[in-house]
CSV table of C-alpha atoms in Angstrom, one decimal:
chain,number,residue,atom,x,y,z
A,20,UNK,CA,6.7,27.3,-28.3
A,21,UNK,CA,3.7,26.3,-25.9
A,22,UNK,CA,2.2,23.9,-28.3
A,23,UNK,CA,5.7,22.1,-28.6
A,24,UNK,CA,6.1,22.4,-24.9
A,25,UNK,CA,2.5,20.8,-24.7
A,26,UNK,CA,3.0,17.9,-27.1
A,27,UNK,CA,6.4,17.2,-25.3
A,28,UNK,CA,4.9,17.2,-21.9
A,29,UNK,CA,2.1,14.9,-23.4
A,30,UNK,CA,4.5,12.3,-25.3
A,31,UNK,CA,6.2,12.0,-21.9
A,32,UNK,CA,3.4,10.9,-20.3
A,33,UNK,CA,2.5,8.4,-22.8
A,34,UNK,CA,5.5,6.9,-22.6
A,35,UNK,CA,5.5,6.8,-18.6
A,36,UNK,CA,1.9,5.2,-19.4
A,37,UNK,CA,3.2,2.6,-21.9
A,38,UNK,CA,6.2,1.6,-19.0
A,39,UNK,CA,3.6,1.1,-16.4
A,40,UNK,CA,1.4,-1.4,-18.7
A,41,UNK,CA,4.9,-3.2,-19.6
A,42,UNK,CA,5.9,-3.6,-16.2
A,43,UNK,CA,2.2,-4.7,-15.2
A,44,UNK,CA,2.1,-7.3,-17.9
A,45,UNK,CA,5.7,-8.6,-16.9
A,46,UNK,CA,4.5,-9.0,-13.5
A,47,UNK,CA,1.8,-10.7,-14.5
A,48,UNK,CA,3.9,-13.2,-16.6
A,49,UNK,CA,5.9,-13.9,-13.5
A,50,UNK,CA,3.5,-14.5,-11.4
A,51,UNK,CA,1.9,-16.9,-14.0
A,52,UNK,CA,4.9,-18.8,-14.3
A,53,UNK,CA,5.2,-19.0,-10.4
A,54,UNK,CA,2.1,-20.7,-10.3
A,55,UNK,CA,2.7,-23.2,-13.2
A,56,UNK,CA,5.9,-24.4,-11.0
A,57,UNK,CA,3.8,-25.4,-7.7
A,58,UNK,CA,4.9,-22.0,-6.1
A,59,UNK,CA,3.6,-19.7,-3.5
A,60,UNK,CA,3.7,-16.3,-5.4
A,61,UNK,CA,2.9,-12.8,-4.2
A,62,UNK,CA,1.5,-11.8,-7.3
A,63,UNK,CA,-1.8,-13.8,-8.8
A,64,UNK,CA,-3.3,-10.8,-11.5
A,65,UNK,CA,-2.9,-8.0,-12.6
A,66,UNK,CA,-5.2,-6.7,-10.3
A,67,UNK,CA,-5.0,-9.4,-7.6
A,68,UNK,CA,-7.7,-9.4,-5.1
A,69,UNK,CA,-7.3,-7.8,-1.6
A,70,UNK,CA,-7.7,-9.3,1.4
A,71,UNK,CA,-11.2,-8.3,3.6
A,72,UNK,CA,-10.8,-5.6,5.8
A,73,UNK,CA,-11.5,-6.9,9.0
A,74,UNK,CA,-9.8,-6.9,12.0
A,75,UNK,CA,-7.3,-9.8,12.6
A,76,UNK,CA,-8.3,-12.3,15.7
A,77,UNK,CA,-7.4,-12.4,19.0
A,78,UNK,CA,-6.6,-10.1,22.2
A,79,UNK,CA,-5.6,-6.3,21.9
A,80,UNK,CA,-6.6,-3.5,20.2
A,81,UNK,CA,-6.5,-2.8,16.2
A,82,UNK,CA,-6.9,0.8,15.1
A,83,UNK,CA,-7.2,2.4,12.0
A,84,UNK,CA,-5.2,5.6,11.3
A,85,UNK,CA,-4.3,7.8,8.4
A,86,UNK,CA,-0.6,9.7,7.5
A,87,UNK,CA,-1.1,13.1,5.3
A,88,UNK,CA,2.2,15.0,4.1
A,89,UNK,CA,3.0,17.1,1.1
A,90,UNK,CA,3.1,13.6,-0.9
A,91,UNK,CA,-0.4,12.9,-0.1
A,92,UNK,CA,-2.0,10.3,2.2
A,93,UNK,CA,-1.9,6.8,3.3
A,94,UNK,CA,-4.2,5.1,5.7
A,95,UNK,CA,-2.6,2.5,8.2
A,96,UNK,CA,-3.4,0.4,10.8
A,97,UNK,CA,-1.6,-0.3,14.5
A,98,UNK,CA,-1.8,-3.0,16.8
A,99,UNK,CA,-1.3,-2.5,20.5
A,100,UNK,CA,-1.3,-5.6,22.9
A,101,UNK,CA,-3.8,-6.0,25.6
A,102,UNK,CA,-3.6,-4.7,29.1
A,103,UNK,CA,-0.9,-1.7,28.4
A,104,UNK,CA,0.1,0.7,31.4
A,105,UNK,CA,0.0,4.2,31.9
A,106,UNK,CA,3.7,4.0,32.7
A,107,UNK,CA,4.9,1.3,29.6
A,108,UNK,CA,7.0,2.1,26.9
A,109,UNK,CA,6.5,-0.5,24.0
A,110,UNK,CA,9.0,-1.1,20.9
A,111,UNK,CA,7.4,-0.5,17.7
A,112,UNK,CA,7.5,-3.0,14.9
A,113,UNK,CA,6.7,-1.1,11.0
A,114,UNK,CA,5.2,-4.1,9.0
A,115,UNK,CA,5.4,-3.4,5.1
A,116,UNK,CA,2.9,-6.0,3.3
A,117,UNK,CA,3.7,-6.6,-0.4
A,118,UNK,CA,1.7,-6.4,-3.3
A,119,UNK,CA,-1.8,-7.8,-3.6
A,120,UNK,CA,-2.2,-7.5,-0.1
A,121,UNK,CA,-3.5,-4.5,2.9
A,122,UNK,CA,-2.7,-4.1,6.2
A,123,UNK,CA,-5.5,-6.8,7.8
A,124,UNK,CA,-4.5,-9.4,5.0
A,125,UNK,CA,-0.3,-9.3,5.9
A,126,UNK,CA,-1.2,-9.3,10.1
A,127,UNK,CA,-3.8,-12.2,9.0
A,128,UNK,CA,-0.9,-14.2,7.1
A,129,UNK,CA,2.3,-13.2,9.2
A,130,UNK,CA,0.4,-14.1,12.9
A,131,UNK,CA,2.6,-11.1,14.3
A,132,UNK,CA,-0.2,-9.7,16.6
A,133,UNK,CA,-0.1,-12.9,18.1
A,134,UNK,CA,3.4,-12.6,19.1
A,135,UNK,CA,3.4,-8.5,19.9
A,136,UNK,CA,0.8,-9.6,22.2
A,137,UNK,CA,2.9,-12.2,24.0
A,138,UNK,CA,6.3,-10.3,23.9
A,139,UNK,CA,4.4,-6.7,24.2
A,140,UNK,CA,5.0,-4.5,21.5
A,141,UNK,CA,3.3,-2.4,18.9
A,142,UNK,CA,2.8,-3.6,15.3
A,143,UNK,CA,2.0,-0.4,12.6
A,144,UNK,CA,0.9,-1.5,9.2
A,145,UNK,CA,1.0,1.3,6.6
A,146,UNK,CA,-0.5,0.6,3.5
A,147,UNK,CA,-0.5,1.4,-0.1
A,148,UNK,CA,-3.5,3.0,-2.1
A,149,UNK,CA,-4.5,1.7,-5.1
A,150,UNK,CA,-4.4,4.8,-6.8
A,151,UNK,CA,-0.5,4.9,-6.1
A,152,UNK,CA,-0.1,1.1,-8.0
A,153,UNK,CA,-2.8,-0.5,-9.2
A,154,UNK,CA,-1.3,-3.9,-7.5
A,155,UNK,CA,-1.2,-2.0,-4.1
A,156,UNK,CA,2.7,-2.6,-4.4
A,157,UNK,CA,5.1,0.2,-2.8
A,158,UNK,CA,7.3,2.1,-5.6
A,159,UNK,CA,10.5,1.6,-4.1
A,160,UNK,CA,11.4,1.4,-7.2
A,161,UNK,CA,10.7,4.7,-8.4
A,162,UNK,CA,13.6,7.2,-7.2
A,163,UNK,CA,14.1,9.0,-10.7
A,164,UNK,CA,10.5,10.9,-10.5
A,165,UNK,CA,10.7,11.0,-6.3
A,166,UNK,CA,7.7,9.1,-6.0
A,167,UNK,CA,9.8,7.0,-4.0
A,168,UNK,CA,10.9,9.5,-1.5
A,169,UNK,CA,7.6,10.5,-1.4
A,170,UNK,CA,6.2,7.1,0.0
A,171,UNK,CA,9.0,6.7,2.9
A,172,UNK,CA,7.6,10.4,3.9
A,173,UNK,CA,4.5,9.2,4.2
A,174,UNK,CA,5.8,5.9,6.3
A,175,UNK,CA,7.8,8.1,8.5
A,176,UNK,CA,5.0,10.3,9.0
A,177,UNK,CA,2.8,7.2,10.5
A,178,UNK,CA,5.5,6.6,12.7
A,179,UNK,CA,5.5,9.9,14.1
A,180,UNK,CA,1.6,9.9,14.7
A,181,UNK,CA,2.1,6.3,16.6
A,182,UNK,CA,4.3,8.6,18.3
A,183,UNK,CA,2.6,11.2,19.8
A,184,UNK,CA,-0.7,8.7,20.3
A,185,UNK,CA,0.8,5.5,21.8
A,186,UNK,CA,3.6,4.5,24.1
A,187,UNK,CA,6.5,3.7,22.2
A,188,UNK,CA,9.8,3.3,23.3
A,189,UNK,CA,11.5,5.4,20.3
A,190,UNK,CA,14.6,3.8,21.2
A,191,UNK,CA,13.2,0.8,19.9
A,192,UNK,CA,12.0,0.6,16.7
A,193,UNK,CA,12.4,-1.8,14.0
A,194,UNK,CA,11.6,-2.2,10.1
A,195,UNK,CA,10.0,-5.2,7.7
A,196,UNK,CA,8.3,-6.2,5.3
A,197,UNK,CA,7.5,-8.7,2.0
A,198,UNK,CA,8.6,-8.3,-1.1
A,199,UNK,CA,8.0,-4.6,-3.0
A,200,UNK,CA,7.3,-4.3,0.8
A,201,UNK,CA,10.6,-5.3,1.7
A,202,UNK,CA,12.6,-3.1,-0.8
A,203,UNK,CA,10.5,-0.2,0.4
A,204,UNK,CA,11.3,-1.3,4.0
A,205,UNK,CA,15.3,-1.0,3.4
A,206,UNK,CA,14.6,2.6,1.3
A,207,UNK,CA,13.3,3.7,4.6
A,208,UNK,CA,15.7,2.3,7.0
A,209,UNK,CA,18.7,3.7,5.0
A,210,UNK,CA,17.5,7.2,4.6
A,211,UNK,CA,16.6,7.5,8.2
A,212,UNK,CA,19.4,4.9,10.0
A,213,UNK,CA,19.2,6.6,13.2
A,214,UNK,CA,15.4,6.0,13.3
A,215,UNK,CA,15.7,2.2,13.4
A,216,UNK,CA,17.2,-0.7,15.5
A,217,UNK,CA,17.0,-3.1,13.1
A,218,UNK,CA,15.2,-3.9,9.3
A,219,UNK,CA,14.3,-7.5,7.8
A,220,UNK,CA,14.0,-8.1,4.3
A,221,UNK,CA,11.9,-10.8,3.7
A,222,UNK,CA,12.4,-12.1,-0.6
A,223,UNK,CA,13.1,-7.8,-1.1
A,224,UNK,CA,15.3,-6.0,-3.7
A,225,UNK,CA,17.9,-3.9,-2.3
A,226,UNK,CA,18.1,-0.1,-2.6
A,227,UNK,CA,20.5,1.5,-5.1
A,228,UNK,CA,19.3,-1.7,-8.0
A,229,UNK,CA,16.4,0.2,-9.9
A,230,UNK,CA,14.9,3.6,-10.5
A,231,UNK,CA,12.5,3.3,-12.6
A,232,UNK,CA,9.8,0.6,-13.5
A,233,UNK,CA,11.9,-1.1,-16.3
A,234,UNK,CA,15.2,-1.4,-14.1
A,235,UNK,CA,12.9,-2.6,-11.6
A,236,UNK,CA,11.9,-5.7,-13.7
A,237,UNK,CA,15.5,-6.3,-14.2
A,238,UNK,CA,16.4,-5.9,-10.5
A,239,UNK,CA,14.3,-8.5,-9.4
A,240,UNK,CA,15.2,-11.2,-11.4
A,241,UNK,CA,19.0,-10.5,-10.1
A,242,UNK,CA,20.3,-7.8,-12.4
A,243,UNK,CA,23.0,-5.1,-11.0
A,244,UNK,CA,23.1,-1.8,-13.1
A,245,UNK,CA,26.6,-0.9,-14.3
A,246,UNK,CA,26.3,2.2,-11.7
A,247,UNK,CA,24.0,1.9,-9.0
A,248,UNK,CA,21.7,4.7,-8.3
A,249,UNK,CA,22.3,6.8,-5.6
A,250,UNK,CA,19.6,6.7,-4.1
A,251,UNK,CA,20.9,7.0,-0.5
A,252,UNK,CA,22.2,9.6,1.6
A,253,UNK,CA,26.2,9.2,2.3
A,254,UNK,CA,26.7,8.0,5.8
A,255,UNK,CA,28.9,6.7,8.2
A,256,UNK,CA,30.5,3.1,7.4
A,257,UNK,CA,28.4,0.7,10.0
A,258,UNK,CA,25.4,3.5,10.9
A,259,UNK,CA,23.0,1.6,8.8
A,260,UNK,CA,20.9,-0.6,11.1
A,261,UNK,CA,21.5,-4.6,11.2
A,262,UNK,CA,19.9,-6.2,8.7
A,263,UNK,CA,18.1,-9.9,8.3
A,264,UNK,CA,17.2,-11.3,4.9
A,265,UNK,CA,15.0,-14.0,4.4
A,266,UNK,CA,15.1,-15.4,0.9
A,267,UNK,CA,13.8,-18.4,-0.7
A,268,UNK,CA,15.7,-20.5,-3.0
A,269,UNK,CA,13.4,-21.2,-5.1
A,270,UNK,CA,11.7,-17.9,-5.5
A,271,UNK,CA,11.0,-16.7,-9.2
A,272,UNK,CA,9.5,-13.7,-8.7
A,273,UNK,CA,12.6,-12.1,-6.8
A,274,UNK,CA,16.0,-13.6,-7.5
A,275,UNK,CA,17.7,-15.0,-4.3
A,276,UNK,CA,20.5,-12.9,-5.6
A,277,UNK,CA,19.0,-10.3,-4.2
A,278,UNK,CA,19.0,-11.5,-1.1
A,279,UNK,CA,22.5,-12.2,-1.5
A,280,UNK,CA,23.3,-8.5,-2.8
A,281,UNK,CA,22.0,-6.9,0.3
A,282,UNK,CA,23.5,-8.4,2.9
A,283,UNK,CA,26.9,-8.2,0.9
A,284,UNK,CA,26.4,-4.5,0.6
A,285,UNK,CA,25.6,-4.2,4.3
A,286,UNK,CA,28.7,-6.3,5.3
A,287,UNK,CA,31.0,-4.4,3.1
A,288,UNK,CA,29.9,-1.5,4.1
A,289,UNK,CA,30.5,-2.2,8.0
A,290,UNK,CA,33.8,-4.1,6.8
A,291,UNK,CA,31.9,-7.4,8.2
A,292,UNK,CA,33.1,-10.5,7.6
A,293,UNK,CA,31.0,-13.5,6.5
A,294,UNK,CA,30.8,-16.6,9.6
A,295,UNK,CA,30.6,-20.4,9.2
A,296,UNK,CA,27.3,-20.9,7.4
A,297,UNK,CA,25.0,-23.3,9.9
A,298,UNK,CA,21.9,-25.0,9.0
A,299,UNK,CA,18.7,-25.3,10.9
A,300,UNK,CA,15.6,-27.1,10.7
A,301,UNK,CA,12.7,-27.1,13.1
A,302,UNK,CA,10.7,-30.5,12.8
A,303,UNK,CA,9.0,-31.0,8.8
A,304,UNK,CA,9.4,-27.4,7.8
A,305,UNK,CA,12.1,-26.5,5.2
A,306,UNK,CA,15.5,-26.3,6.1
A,307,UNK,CA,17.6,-22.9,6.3
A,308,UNK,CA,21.3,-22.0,5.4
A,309,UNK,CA,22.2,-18.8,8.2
A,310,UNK,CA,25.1,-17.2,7.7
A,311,UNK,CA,26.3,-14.0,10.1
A,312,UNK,CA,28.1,-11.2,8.6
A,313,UNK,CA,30.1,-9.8,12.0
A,314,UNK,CA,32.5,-7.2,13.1
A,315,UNK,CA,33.8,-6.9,15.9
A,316,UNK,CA,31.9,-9.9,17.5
A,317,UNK,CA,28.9,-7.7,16.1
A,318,UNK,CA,26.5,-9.2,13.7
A,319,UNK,CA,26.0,-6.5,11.1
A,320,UNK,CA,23.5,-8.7,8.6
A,321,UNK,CA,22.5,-12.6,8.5
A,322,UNK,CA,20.8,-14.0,5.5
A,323,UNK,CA,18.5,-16.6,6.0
A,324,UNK,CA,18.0,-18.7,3.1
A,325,UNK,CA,15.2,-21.2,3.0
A,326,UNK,CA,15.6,-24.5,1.0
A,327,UNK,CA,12.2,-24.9,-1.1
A,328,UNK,CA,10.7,-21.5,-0.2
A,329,UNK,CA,9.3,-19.3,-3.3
A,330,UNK,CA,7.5,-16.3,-3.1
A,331,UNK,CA,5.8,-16.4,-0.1
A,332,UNK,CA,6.0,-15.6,3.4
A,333,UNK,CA,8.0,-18.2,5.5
A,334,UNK,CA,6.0,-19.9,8.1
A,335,UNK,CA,2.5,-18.0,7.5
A,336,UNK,CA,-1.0,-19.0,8.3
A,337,UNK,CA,-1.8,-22.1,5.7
A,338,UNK,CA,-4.6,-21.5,3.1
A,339,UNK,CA,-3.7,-18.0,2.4
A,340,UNK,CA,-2.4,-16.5,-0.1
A,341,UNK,CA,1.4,-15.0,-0.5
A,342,UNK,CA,2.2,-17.5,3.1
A,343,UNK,CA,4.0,-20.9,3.3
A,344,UNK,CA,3.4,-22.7,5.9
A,345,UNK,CA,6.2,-25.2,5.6
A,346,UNK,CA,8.6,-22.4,6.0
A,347,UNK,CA,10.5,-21.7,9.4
A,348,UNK,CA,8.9,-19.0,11.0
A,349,UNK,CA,10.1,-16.0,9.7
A,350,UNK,CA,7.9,-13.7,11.7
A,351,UNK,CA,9.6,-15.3,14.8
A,352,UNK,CA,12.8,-15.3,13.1
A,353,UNK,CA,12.2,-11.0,12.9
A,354,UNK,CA,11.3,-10.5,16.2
A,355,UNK,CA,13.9,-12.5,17.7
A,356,UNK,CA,16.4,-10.1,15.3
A,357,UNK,CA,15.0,-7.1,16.2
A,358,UNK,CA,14.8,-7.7,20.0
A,359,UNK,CA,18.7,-8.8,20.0
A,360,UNK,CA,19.3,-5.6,18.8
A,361,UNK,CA,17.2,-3.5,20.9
A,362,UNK,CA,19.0,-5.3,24.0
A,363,UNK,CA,22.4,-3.6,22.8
């Protein structure tokens, strides 16, 4: 029986090995095709390049931290604005970067230092080891093995160490983040809804879609399982905290109709109600589509979809990679969400 036992054990690890290298080589494709279209993508490689470790400019103070539970480890980083008081109480903004990227490269890119140290506020950038995925993309996807579960852990663990170091207002805390970043951003926020004031999704898949590195592939070019994973704890119709997509229409990595899906699922679950769509533009950058998902007077999601956006952060720095400057702000756009909800 133990060789048998053995040679099973082994076969299944082969095969989790031979799912990884698909999934790697799809993403590459993607990313490949992405590019051949003109697009901002967030994946260039295989094994994209990160960006340097060094300390985003300007005013304030970036500090380098690390998060250990039973899962493991994760190192992060956390901005705090200049000039803080004994007596302040700061929100907290969690900024999840996507793949091909680190904590220095997604502050760089997103400029959200720049405005936590105008509106005063903490920023706290976990990040992914490369030993967890080789593309230093979170595995929100993987909620069959737990690795998933073990990741948010680990996030929530950061959080508490900002915690019990820093002055944060706990009443005040908000969720983001790009892409695998994204999806890993609304894992967190709806297995710990009472933690969070509000969560953005920028070009994310929602949770429930895949559970495994294959349905993963599938989710993000729009694909719905037959029955969704449960990979959320049953709650209370409208406790999950507001939500904001940003989605590009022309993103090929990640299927706007993902973008779509969430806030849909958000809105049904709070019995919301989709508004009059409205669209905005601010000067040359690309126009938006916002439509508000309300009950009760009560904005429960708004999806903000960006006409000529791909893969790429709306309204980052220019000449980096995974941004678009042409895009409306979307780092404004988040803060702006989360601090009409922290007003309530």
């Amino acid at each position: 029986m133990g060789p048998q036992v053995d040679r099973h054990d082994m076969a299944k690890r082969s095969l989790a090995l031979a799912w990884a290298r698909h999934f790697e080589r799809q993403w590459v494709a993607l990313a490949r095709s992405s590019m051949r279209a003109g697009k901002r993508v967030a994946a260039r490689s295989a094994r994209p390049a990160v960006e340097k470790r060094r300390a985003p400019p300007g005013e304030g103070n970036w500090s380098a931290g690390i998060a250990m539970g039973s899962t493991g480890a994760r190192r992060f980083r956390l901005y705090r604005p200049p000039g803080v008081r004994h007596t302040e109480r700061l929100p907290l903004l969690v900024m999840l970067h996507g793949c091909g990227q680190d904590a220095a490269g997604f502050a760089l890119g997103t400029g959200m230092n720049r405005i936590a140290a105008r509106e005063r506020f903490l920023v706290l950038y976990p990040e992914q080891e490369r030993l967890a995925n080789t593309q230093g993309c979170w595995n929100w996807f993987d909620t069959a093995s737990g690795r998933a579960y073990g990741e948010v852990a680990l996030i929530m663990k950061a959080i508490d160490q900002v915690y019990l170091l820093h002055p944060v207002d706990r009443a005040q805390v908000a969720i983001a983040g790009l892409s695998a970043g994204a999806s890993m951003a609304a894992l967190v926020a709806t297995r710990y809804p009472e933690r969070f004031k509000a969560i953005a999704m920028h070009s994310g898949v929602p949770p429930g879609t895949a559970h495994s590195t294959l349905s993963a592939l599938t989710a993000m070019q729009g694909h719905r399982p037959a029955r969704p994973m449960a990979t959320t704890p049953v709650i209370e119709v409208n406790a999950w905290p507001p939500l904001l997509v940003i989605h590009g229409n022309r993103d090929t990595v990640v299927s706007l109709d993902n973008g779509q899906g969430a806030v849909h699922a958000w809105a049904e679950a709070a019995g919301a109600g989709a508004g009059r769509s409205r669209t905005v533009q601010r000067g040359h950058r690309y126009p938006a589509t916002v439509t508000d998902f309300k009950r009760q007077g009560k904005a429960v999601a708004t999806l903000v979809q960006v006409d000529g956006l791909g893969h790429a952060w709306s309204g980052g720095a220019p000449k980096r990679q995974y941004n678009d400057p042409r895009g409306p702000d979307a780092s404004r756009l988040i803060w702006a969400f989360a601090a009409t909800q922290f007003r309530r």
